[in-house]
Amino acid sequence: MRTTIARTRWGAVLFFFFSLTLCATTTKCLVATPKITPTLVQLNTFSSQRDLPNGIEVQSGKAIIQVIALRDDVIRVRIARDGVLPEDASWAVLSSARQQYVSVTSENTNSAVGFRTKRLRVHIERATLRLVVTDLDGNILQEDAVGWPVEFHGNSFRIYKQMPADEHYFGLGDKVGPLDRRDQAFTLWNTDAYNFQESTDPIYKSIPFFMTMRAGRTLGVLLDNTWRSSFDFGKQMNGVYSFGSEDGALDYYVLYGPDPKQVLQSYAWLTGPPPLPPLWTLGFQQSRYSYGTEAELREVAEKLRADRIPADSLYLDIDYQKNNRPFTVDPEKFPNFVGMLADLKKENFHVVAITDLHVAALPNAGYAPYDTGIAGDHFVKNPDGSVFVGTVWPGPSVFPDFTRQSTRQWWGNLYKEFVSDGVAGFWNDMNEPAVFNVPSKTMPDDVQHRIDEPGFKRRTADHREIHNLYGMQNSRATYEGLLKISPEQRPFVLTRATYAGGQRYAATWTGDNSATWNHLRLTTPMLENLGLSGFGMSGADVAGFIGTPPAELLTKWTEIATFQPIDRNHSEKGTPHREPWVDGPEQEAIRRRYIEERYKLMPYLYSAVEEMSRTGLPVLRPLFVEFPEANADKHPLDLDAGNEFLFGANLLVAPPPFAEKLDTYSVKFPPLGWYDYWTGERISGGDKNAASAAPMQVLVHPRLDSLPVYVREGSILPMQALTQSTNELPSGPLVLRVYPGRDCKGSLYQDDGKTMAYKHGEFLRMQFSCEAAAGAVKIHIGAHEGTYHSWWSELRVEVYGQTSNASYTMSGKAERGEAVLDAAHHVVSVTIPDNGHGSDLEISAPQ
């Protein structure tokens, strides 16, 4: 009994310390003082059980613990302290996934109750109610902490898990700090975090999903709770990680790999993958706060084309609007708005316009968004029923209630005129939501939202419940509205704030970063963790939004952003311009060369993005996603490899860990063969054939005009001739870069890049493979799949790692000739026709 009392009291105290993170940025703390209160309830007493066809339900006094299997590798845990499970509704998890289930085999013993699927074992200890999940070989994948049961403290709850010394944690979106979340703690409360730094928390997004990795086994965990929540990975207590929320449902999912790719694909199955974006969004994007006049925007467009810097989109920040009012255009600054859009479209530019969600409170002024919103009762309200008014860019503003389906439809309809005018994409900013001149930087907790959504009970919720998903529902309203206006066109929406599942509606970026070398370092782990959290379409403001970057920083950041999903140059009002040509012709030449390389890689990049739209696998990914067992002890290689990352499955990008320094640094490689992307030379070192080989490494001396990029052996990269925009058809053949090695393969995906026709079979897909043996490389080029017609009629096949002349034979010796050797780039090449039916090519060195 003494042990139980001590444990209970210590649990309450520890719960208080965990709860402090929930109070950092709100006027309403979860726990006001560290005193022990009688509201602490721990679930550690077994009362009864009930076997379910797809799981088990355990009673603990009044409380219910329900564990069910949605799939053999996905389980769901729901706990209700009052014995009544809340409505089965979710903003994040697809209803199709929540309704899925598999039959399980019950496994009950004297010490535990539980069940088995074809992949997992789940049991709950009778004595302690500890939940333990293992694989079928008995390896523990996740277990509740010893002596730390699930706790409820008033309406809040917290879950404690054992944290093995060799386990690592990733995810939670774009939190700042190292890639590995271990020994860190975070709060999820969407915040306008202007000028955020390394220790700033919370920031813009709330994505309560993380991955655990240990000994080659990976799990994903999603806490489906929209309230303010917190995650602690051993910062407060050694050997224990925990997560919880101030209110709402205790509802979480466990996704088993064992490899990271399977977990990521399961998360996409659970919450939805990103949609296939328009091709132009992968091109170079030029933005500024603000291009304030029509003449200025036209001048930037003309300079991009005159200087032959490939680009696809230009952004309009708030100054294009009349007095910062959304859905308006200032007729003095932009006197020929529609004509300007048409002229820019002729030059293959797509214009993205900002449309913040704060609607200017302007009664009787002829401002349609306000008038129609008031008429339709579409704005959030105070507890007394009056419309909430807060100050943002337009001054006093009102805010749509996006938890209502009718409000989202009204909001989406506001885009009709802009779409008709020719605006190509839309930018939802300030949607945490940000509110000026209040300590909390957002709406008061007691602002009322009227949930009226299919799949949910109609009810009123205060802002604490809706805050973290408000930006997601804003971007959802925009996306669905654009899709309704133009059903056959792919929408592009960029959002700053969002929640789990928001990747279904919008791309994102890391917010108001700074023009410092340190923020360049922060960018890679932020984008990696965003990709691991569903948001594979993401980027960061190139060279930093806030402040003035030195020329070298803008150049290096431009190089690295070439290999990120979204490549957008953006800067703050009052700072010098930072278009690629600033700082003179020498810097411009370097920046142009890297932007050009991105366009040459467009077939590879678009194919990776299409894969992401099906599987959820991000374009920018940590090394461990492709190589989870690169180290002998199976700890993630990224923890030893600085800021290295993968661009797609096959390109390893290795920027200096401290790019402002000239110190030589080591690039570490997963243990297989690699090629230098720029020279074609095969990288030597290490035993690349040994299954247990240690990662090899090379020393690199950094240069401003160079970014080390490497290609994994066995890759076939589709590439194209340089274009100035994605609307421009490449000239000449499709290029296939072949890097012989183990498991040699590649693929290509193409479509019109604009419409939904690909969903009806109007796409082109090709598969490639190669085999190297006895001085020859045999390449198989698959037939065209789908009905979309290629822009090429020939293929130029380039085989790298070659140092001597070679000949080729095609399709069983029906055609033969000499390959062209480029000794400087270690490549031989041959150009062959592509009739769409597939072919086989053999390139061999002279005997």
PDB file of C-alpha atoms in Angstrom, residues 378-613:
ATOM      1  CA  HIS A 378     -20.236  31.783 -41.382  1.00  0.00           C
ATOM      2  CA  PHE A 379     -18.026  33.431 -38.717  1.00  0.00           C
ATOM      3  CA  VAL A 380     -16.927  32.119 -35.330  1.00  0.00           C
ATOM      4  CA  LYS A 381     -18.634  33.616 -32.294  1.00  0.00           C
ATOM      5  CA  ASN A 382     -18.080  34.694 -28.744  1.00  0.00           C
ATOM      6  CA  PRO A 383     -19.842  32.797 -25.938  1.00  0.00           C
ATOM      7  CA  ASP A 384     -22.604  35.429 -25.904  1.00  0.00           C
ATOM      8  CA  GLY A 385     -23.427  34.738 -29.561  1.00  0.00           C
ATOM      9  CA  SER A 386     -21.820  37.849 -31.024  1.00  0.00           C
ATOM     10  CA  VAL A 387     -19.311  37.517 -33.859  1.00  0.00           C
ATOM     11  CA  PHE A 388     -15.724  37.380 -32.657  1.00  0.00           C
ATOM     12  CA  VAL A 389     -13.591  40.257 -33.941  1.00  0.00           C
ATOM     13  CA  GLY A 390      -9.792  40.280 -33.796  1.00  0.00           C
ATOM     14  CA  THR A 391      -7.152  42.544 -35.276  1.00  0.00           C
ATOM     15  CA  VAL A 392      -4.970  41.257 -38.128  1.00  0.00           C
ATOM     16  CA  TRP A 393      -3.560  42.822 -41.326  1.00  0.00           C
ATOM     17  CA  PRO A 394      -6.817  44.468 -42.510  1.00  0.00           C
ATOM     18  CA  GLY A 395      -7.540  45.803 -39.002  1.00  0.00           C
ATOM     19  CA  PRO A 396     -10.646  44.510 -37.182  1.00  0.00           C
ATOM     20  CA  SER A 397     -11.423  41.118 -38.754  1.00  0.00           C
ATOM     21  CA  VAL A 398     -13.804  38.204 -38.487  1.00  0.00           C
ATOM     22  CA  PHE A 399     -12.931  34.544 -38.941  1.00  0.00           C
ATOM     23  CA  PRO A 400     -14.746  31.774 -40.840  1.00  0.00           C
ATOM     24  CA  ASP A 401     -15.936  28.757 -38.886  1.00  0.00           C
ATOM     25  CA  PHE A 402     -14.312  26.058 -41.010  1.00  0.00           C
ATOM     26  CA  THR A 403     -15.750  23.252 -38.858  1.00  0.00           C
ATOM     27  CA  ARG A 404     -19.008  23.813 -40.748  1.00  0.00           C
ATOM     28  CA  GLN A 405     -19.264  22.178 -44.156  1.00  0.00           C
ATOM     29  CA  SER A 406     -21.466  25.008 -45.412  1.00  0.00           C
ATOM     30  CA  THR A 407     -18.842  27.560 -44.355  1.00  0.00           C
ATOM     31  CA  ARG A 408     -16.102  25.724 -46.202  1.00  0.00           C
ATOM     32  CA  GLN A 409     -18.287  25.676 -49.290  1.00  0.00           C
ATOM     33  CA  TRP A 410     -18.930  29.414 -48.945  1.00  0.00           C
ATOM     34  CA  TRP A 411     -15.201  30.041 -48.539  1.00  0.00           C
ATOM     35  CA  GLY A 412     -14.328  27.926 -51.557  1.00  0.00           C
ATOM     36  CA  ASN A 413     -16.812  29.842 -53.674  1.00  0.00           C
ATOM     37  CA  LEU A 414     -14.940  33.101 -52.935  1.00  0.00           C
ATOM     38  CA  TYR A 415     -12.167  31.923 -55.289  1.00  0.00           C
ATOM     39  CA  LYS A 416     -14.330  31.914 -58.416  1.00  0.00           C
ATOM     40  CA  GLU A 417     -13.340  35.381 -59.607  1.00  0.00           C
ATOM     41  CA  PHE A 418      -9.617  34.885 -58.967  1.00  0.00           C
ATOM     42  CA  VAL A 419      -9.684  31.560 -60.815  1.00  0.00           C
ATOM     43  CA  SER A 420     -11.542  33.188 -63.687  1.00  0.00           C
ATOM     44  CA  ASP A 421      -8.985  36.018 -63.713  1.00  0.00           C
ATOM     45  CA  GLY A 422      -6.177  33.481 -64.135  1.00  0.00           C
ATOM     46  CA  VAL A 423      -4.618  33.101 -60.677  1.00  0.00           C
ATOM     47  CA  ALA A 424      -3.010  29.639 -60.686  1.00  0.00           C
ATOM     48  CA  GLY A 425      -2.529  28.841 -57.003  1.00  0.00           C
ATOM     49  CA  PHE A 426      -3.370  30.122 -53.546  1.00  0.00           C
ATOM     50  CA  TRP A 427      -1.487  30.710 -50.341  1.00  0.00           C
ATOM     51  CA  ASN A 428      -3.275  30.391 -46.977  1.00  0.00           C
ATOM     52  CA  ASP A 429      -1.113  32.223 -44.439  1.00  0.00           C
ATOM     53  CA  MET A 430      -1.719  33.422 -40.861  1.00  0.00           C
ATOM     54  CA  ASN A 431      -4.057  30.482 -40.272  1.00  0.00           C
ATOM     55  CA  GLU A 432      -2.868  29.265 -36.859  1.00  0.00           C
ATOM     56  CA  PRO A 433      -4.979  31.542 -36.583  1.00  0.00           C
ATOM     57  CA  ALA A 434      -2.782  34.552 -35.851  1.00  0.00           C
ATOM     58  CA  VAL A 435      -4.441  37.477 -34.057  1.00  0.00           C
ATOM     59  CA  PHE A 436      -2.511  40.641 -33.245  1.00  0.00           C
ATOM     60  CA  ASN A 437      -2.328  42.574 -29.977  1.00  0.00           C
ATOM     61  CA  VAL A 438      -3.263  39.711 -27.666  1.00  0.00           C
ATOM     62  CA  PRO A 439      -0.823  37.803 -25.426  1.00  0.00           C
ATOM     63  CA  SER A 440      -1.869  34.404 -26.761  1.00  0.00           C
ATOM     64  CA  LYS A 441      -1.335  35.528 -30.421  1.00  0.00           C
ATOM     65  CA  THR A 442      -4.580  33.766 -31.326  1.00  0.00           C
ATOM     66  CA  MET A 443      -8.303  33.533 -30.576  1.00  0.00           C
ATOM     67  CA  PRO A 444      -9.397  33.349 -26.943  1.00  0.00           C
ATOM     68  CA  ASP A 445     -10.025  29.851 -25.639  1.00  0.00           C
ATOM     69  CA  ASP A 446     -13.755  30.424 -25.289  1.00  0.00           C
ATOM     70  CA  VAL A 447     -14.462  31.391 -28.905  1.00  0.00           C
ATOM     71  CA  GLN A 448     -17.194  29.074 -30.185  1.00  0.00           C
ATOM     72  CA  HIS A 449     -17.095  26.767 -33.215  1.00  0.00           C
ATOM     73  CA  ARG A 450     -20.259  25.042 -34.398  1.00  0.00           C
ATOM     74  CA  ILE A 451     -19.269  21.615 -35.692  1.00  0.00           C
ATOM     75  CA  ASP A 452     -21.549  20.682 -38.561  1.00  0.00           C
ATOM     76  CA  GLU A 453     -19.601  18.072 -40.488  1.00  0.00           C
ATOM     77  CA  PRO A 454     -20.524  14.696 -42.019  1.00  0.00           C
ATOM     78  CA  GLY A 455     -19.399  11.936 -39.695  1.00  0.00           C
ATOM     79  CA  PHE A 456     -19.552  14.177 -36.586  1.00  0.00           C
ATOM     80  CA  LYS A 457     -22.332  14.908 -34.134  1.00  0.00           C
ATOM     81  CA  ARG A 458     -23.566  18.469 -34.466  1.00  0.00           C
ATOM     82  CA  ARG A 459     -22.355  20.387 -31.436  1.00  0.00           C
ATOM     83  CA  THR A 460     -20.558  23.498 -30.255  1.00  0.00           C
ATOM     84  CA  ALA A 461     -16.866  23.317 -29.325  1.00  0.00           C
ATOM     85  CA  ASP A 462     -14.660  25.978 -27.823  1.00  0.00           C
ATOM     86  CA  HIS A 463     -11.508  27.109 -29.573  1.00  0.00           C
ATOM     87  CA  ARG A 464      -9.186  24.931 -27.466  1.00  0.00           C
ATOM     88  CA  GLU A 465     -10.494  21.866 -29.295  1.00  0.00           C
ATOM     89  CA  ILE A 466     -10.454  23.393 -32.782  1.00  0.00           C
ATOM     90  CA  HIS A 467      -7.329  25.568 -32.694  1.00  0.00           C
ATOM     91  CA  ASN A 468      -4.812  22.990 -33.916  1.00  0.00           C
ATOM     92  CA  LEU A 469      -6.949  21.907 -36.875  1.00  0.00           C
ATOM     93  CA  TYR A 470      -8.186  25.370 -37.852  1.00  0.00           C
ATOM     94  CA  GLY A 471      -5.468  25.943 -40.463  1.00  0.00           C
ATOM     95  CA  MET A 472      -6.005  22.448 -41.868  1.00  0.00           C
ATOM     96  CA  GLN A 473      -9.705  23.107 -42.351  1.00  0.00           C
ATOM     97  CA  ASN A 474      -8.906  26.491 -43.918  1.00  0.00           C
ATOM     98  CA  SER A 475      -6.670  24.801 -46.515  1.00  0.00           C
ATOM     99  CA  ARG A 476      -9.282  22.069 -46.962  1.00  0.00           C
ATOM    100  CA  ALA A 477     -11.937  24.684 -47.750  1.00  0.00           C
ATOM    101  CA  THR A 478      -9.607  26.292 -50.285  1.00  0.00           C
ATOM    102  CA  TYR A 479      -8.622  23.001 -51.924  1.00  0.00           C
ATOM    103  CA  GLU A 480     -12.163  21.650 -52.149  1.00  0.00           C
ATOM    104  CA  GLY A 481     -13.442  24.990 -53.392  1.00  0.00           C
ATOM    105  CA  LEU A 482     -10.900  25.114 -56.195  1.00  0.00           C
ATOM    106  CA  LEU A 483     -11.707  21.539 -57.128  1.00  0.00           C
ATOM    107  CA  LYS A 484     -15.389  22.371 -57.336  1.00  0.00           C
ATOM    108  CA  ILE A 485     -14.717  25.459 -59.484  1.00  0.00           C
ATOM    109  CA  SER A 486     -12.416  23.554 -61.867  1.00  0.00           C
ATOM    110  CA  PRO A 487     -13.016  19.816 -61.366  1.00  0.00           C
ATOM    111  CA  GLU A 488     -10.479  18.742 -63.979  1.00  0.00           C
ATOM    112  CA  GLN A 489      -7.650  21.015 -62.814  1.00  0.00           C
ATOM    113  CA  ARG A 490      -5.277  20.081 -59.990  1.00  0.00           C
ATOM    114  CA  PRO A 491      -5.415  22.718 -57.236  1.00  0.00           C
ATOM    115  CA  PHE A 492      -2.325  24.131 -55.581  1.00  0.00           C
ATOM    116  CA  VAL A 493      -2.703  25.364 -52.011  1.00  0.00           C
ATOM    117  CA  LEU A 494       0.166  26.374 -49.725  1.00  0.00           C
ATOM    118  CA  THR A 495      -0.620  26.517 -46.005  1.00  0.00           C
ATOM    119  CA  ARG A 496       1.402  27.605 -42.982  1.00  0.00           C
ATOM    120  CA  ALA A 497      -0.615  25.932 -40.206  1.00  0.00           C
ATOM    121  CA  THR A 498      -2.095  22.450 -40.322  1.00  0.00           C
ATOM    122  CA  TYR A 499      -2.840  19.214 -38.480  1.00  0.00           C
ATOM    123  CA  ALA A 500      -2.360  15.502 -39.145  1.00  0.00           C
ATOM    124  CA  GLY A 501      -4.051  14.599 -42.419  1.00  0.00           C
ATOM    125  CA  GLY A 502      -3.721  18.147 -43.746  1.00  0.00           C
ATOM    126  CA  GLN A 503      -1.402  16.813 -46.450  1.00  0.00           C
ATOM    127  CA  ARG A 504      -4.578  15.788 -48.302  1.00  0.00           C
ATOM    128  CA  TYR A 505      -5.250  19.433 -49.079  1.00  0.00           C
ATOM    129  CA  ALA A 506      -2.112  21.523 -49.132  1.00  0.00           C
ATOM    130  CA  ALA A 507       1.644  21.775 -49.382  1.00  0.00           C
ATOM    131  CA  THR A 508       3.482  23.666 -46.655  1.00  0.00           C
ATOM    132  CA  TRP A 509       6.644  25.496 -45.722  1.00  0.00           C
ATOM    133  CA  THR A 510       8.581  26.062 -42.510  1.00  0.00           C
ATOM    134  CA  GLY A 511       7.383  29.604 -41.864  1.00  0.00           C
ATOM    135  CA  ASP A 512       9.246  32.791 -41.010  1.00  0.00           C
ATOM    136  CA  ASN A 513      12.811  31.545 -40.859  1.00  0.00           C
ATOM    137  CA  SER A 514      15.907  33.742 -40.648  1.00  0.00           C
ATOM    138  CA  ALA A 515      18.666  34.609 -43.092  1.00  0.00           C
ATOM    139  CA  THR A 516      21.395  32.878 -41.102  1.00  0.00           C
ATOM    140  CA  TRP A 517      23.695  29.932 -41.625  1.00  0.00           C
ATOM    141  CA  ASN A 518      22.156  28.314 -38.577  1.00  0.00           C
ATOM    142  CA  HIS A 519      18.689  28.397 -40.134  1.00  0.00           C
ATOM    143  CA  LEU A 520      20.092  26.768 -43.239  1.00  0.00           C
ATOM    144  CA  ARG A 521      21.258  23.941 -40.947  1.00  0.00           C
ATOM    145  CA  LEU A 522      17.839  23.763 -39.274  1.00  0.00           C
ATOM    146  CA  THR A 523      16.055  23.403 -42.612  1.00  0.00           C
ATOM    147  CA  THR A 524      17.059  19.837 -43.485  1.00  0.00           C
ATOM    148  CA  PRO A 525      15.829  18.117 -40.286  1.00  0.00           C
ATOM    149  CA  MET A 526      12.662  20.236 -40.357  1.00  0.00           C
ATOM    150  CA  LEU A 527      11.859  19.136 -43.905  1.00  0.00           C
ATOM    151  CA  GLU A 528      12.825  15.532 -43.152  1.00  0.00           C
ATOM    152  CA  ASN A 529      10.492  15.367 -40.162  1.00  0.00           C
ATOM    153  CA  LEU A 530       7.729  17.046 -42.146  1.00  0.00           C
ATOM    154  CA  GLY A 531       8.135  14.354 -44.805  1.00  0.00           C
ATOM    155  CA  LEU A 532       8.022  11.654 -42.141  1.00  0.00           C
ATOM    156  CA  SER A 533       4.791  13.238 -40.864  1.00  0.00           C
ATOM    157  CA  GLY A 534       2.899  13.093 -44.159  1.00  0.00           C
ATOM    158  CA  PHE A 535       3.958  16.447 -45.618  1.00  0.00           C
ATOM    159  CA  GLY A 536       6.279  15.412 -48.417  1.00  0.00           C
ATOM    160  CA  MET A 537       5.375  18.550 -50.396  1.00  0.00           C
ATOM    161  CA  SER A 538       7.282  21.084 -48.311  1.00  0.00           C
ATOM    162  CA  GLY A 539       9.996  23.688 -48.490  1.00  0.00           C
ATOM    163  CA  ALA A 540      11.656  26.559 -46.648  1.00  0.00           C
ATOM    164  CA  ASP A 541      12.078  30.185 -47.679  1.00  0.00           C
ATOM    165  CA  VAL A 542      15.374  30.151 -49.565  1.00  0.00           C
ATOM    166  CA  ALA A 543      18.050  32.193 -47.735  1.00  0.00           C
ATOM    167  CA  GLY A 544      15.641  32.965 -44.899  1.00  0.00           C
ATOM    168  CA  PHE A 545      12.605  35.237 -44.709  1.00  0.00           C
ATOM    169  CA  ILE A 546      13.880  37.551 -41.974  1.00  0.00           C
ATOM    170  CA  GLY A 547      17.049  39.595 -42.354  1.00  0.00           C
ATOM    171  CA  THR A 548      19.664  40.042 -45.048  1.00  0.00           C
ATOM    172  CA  PRO A 549      21.673  37.013 -46.183  1.00  0.00           C
ATOM    173  CA  PRO A 550      25.285  37.406 -47.251  1.00  0.00           C
ATOM    174  CA  ALA A 551      25.826  36.532 -50.898  1.00  0.00           C
ATOM    175  CA  GLU A 552      27.436  33.200 -50.044  1.00  0.00           C
ATOM    176  CA  LEU A 553      24.450  32.144 -47.916  1.00  0.00           C
ATOM    177  CA  LEU A 554      21.953  32.895 -50.683  1.00  0.00           C
ATOM    178  CA  THR A 555      24.097  30.941 -53.126  1.00  0.00           C
ATOM    179  CA  LYS A 556      24.570  27.897 -50.901  1.00  0.00           C
ATOM    180  CA  TRP A 557      20.907  27.860 -49.882  1.00  0.00           C
ATOM    181  CA  THR A 558      19.894  28.043 -53.559  1.00  0.00           C
ATOM    182  CA  GLU A 559      22.093  25.028 -54.264  1.00  0.00           C
ATOM    183  CA  ILE A 560      20.569  22.946 -51.471  1.00  0.00           C
ATOM    184  CA  ALA A 561      16.980  24.020 -52.246  1.00  0.00           C
ATOM    185  CA  THR A 562      17.458  22.610 -55.740  1.00  0.00           C
ATOM    186  CA  PHE A 563      17.095  19.202 -54.093  1.00  0.00           C
ATOM    187  CA  GLN A 564      14.014  19.974 -51.979  1.00  0.00           C
ATOM    188  CA  PRO A 565      10.362  19.349 -52.926  1.00  0.00           C
ATOM    189  CA  ILE A 566       9.408  23.052 -53.025  1.00  0.00           C
ATOM    190  CA  ASP A 567      12.033  25.559 -54.162  1.00  0.00           C
ATOM    191  CA  ARG A 568      10.749  29.024 -53.235  1.00  0.00           C
ATOM    192  CA  ASN A 569      12.838  32.178 -52.833  1.00  0.00           C
ATOM    193  CA  HIS A 570      10.975  34.470 -50.403  1.00  0.00           C
ATOM    194  CA  SER A 571      11.927  37.491 -48.297  1.00  0.00           C
ATOM    195  CA  GLU A 572      10.528  39.992 -45.843  1.00  0.00           C
ATOM    196  CA  LYS A 573       9.460  43.559 -46.470  1.00  0.00           C
ATOM    197  CA  GLY A 574      12.238  45.993 -45.692  1.00  0.00           C
ATOM    198  CA  THR A 575      15.050  43.589 -46.559  1.00  0.00           C
ATOM    199  CA  PRO A 576      17.101  43.829 -49.752  1.00  0.00           C
ATOM    200  CA  HIS A 577      15.853  41.880 -52.738  1.00  0.00           C
ATOM    201  CA  ARG A 578      17.269  38.390 -53.111  1.00  0.00           C
ATOM    202  CA  GLU A 579      16.372  37.264 -56.606  1.00  0.00           C
ATOM    203  CA  PRO A 580      19.075  35.070 -58.160  1.00  0.00           C
ATOM    204  CA  TRP A 581      20.791  37.998 -59.920  1.00  0.00           C
ATOM    205  CA  VAL A 582      21.483  40.081 -56.830  1.00  0.00           C
ATOM    206  CA  ASP A 583      25.136  40.094 -55.711  1.00  0.00           C
ATOM    207  CA  GLY A 584      26.467  40.183 -59.258  1.00  0.00           C
ATOM    208  CA  PRO A 585      27.066  37.892 -62.252  1.00  0.00           C
ATOM    209  CA  GLU A 586      29.440  35.456 -60.532  1.00  0.00           C
ATOM    210  CA  GLN A 587      26.912  34.531 -57.839  1.00  0.00           C
ATOM    211  CA  GLU A 588      24.069  34.534 -60.363  1.00  0.00           C
ATOM    212  CA  ALA A 589      25.904  32.052 -62.575  1.00  0.00           C
ATOM    213  CA  ILE A 590      26.223  29.546 -59.732  1.00  0.00           C
ATOM    214  CA  ARG A 591      22.601  29.943 -58.696  1.00  0.00           C
ATOM    215  CA  ARG A 592      21.405  29.630 -62.300  1.00  0.00           C
ATOM    216  CA  ARG A 593      23.400  26.438 -62.806  1.00  0.00           C
ATOM    217  CA  TYR A 594      21.717  24.731 -59.858  1.00  0.00           C
ATOM    218  CA  ILE A 595      18.229  25.862 -60.803  1.00  0.00           C
ATOM    219  CA  GLU A 596      18.936  24.544 -64.290  1.00  0.00           C
ATOM    220  CA  GLU A 597      19.941  21.194 -62.822  1.00  0.00           C
ATOM    221  CA  ARG A 598      16.586  20.962 -61.066  1.00  0.00           C
ATOM    222  CA  TYR A 599      14.831  21.353 -64.422  1.00  0.00           C
ATOM    223  CA  LYS A 600      17.036  18.713 -66.018  1.00  0.00           C
ATOM    224  CA  LEU A 601      16.045  16.387 -63.174  1.00  0.00           C
ATOM    225  CA  MET A 602      12.329  17.119 -63.578  1.00  0.00           C
ATOM    226  CA  PRO A 603      11.414  13.620 -64.928  1.00  0.00           C
ATOM    227  CA  TYR A 604      13.117  12.061 -61.899  1.00  0.00           C
ATOM    228  CA  LEU A 605      11.537  14.544 -59.471  1.00  0.00           C
ATOM    229  CA  TYR A 606       8.040  14.244 -60.937  1.00  0.00           C
ATOM    230  CA  SER A 607       8.265  10.447 -60.827  1.00  0.00           C
ATOM    231  CA  ALA A 608       9.210  10.632 -57.133  1.00  0.00           C
ATOM    232  CA  VAL A 609       6.318  13.003 -56.428  1.00  0.00           C
ATOM    233  CA  GLU A 610       3.887  10.691 -58.194  1.00  0.00           C
ATOM    234  CA  GLU A 611       5.139   7.814 -56.036  1.00  0.00           C
ATOM    235  CA  MET A 612       4.541  10.003 -52.976  1.00  0.00           C
ATOM    236  CA  SER A 613       0.962  10.644 -54.096  1.00  0.00           C
TER     237      SER A 613
END
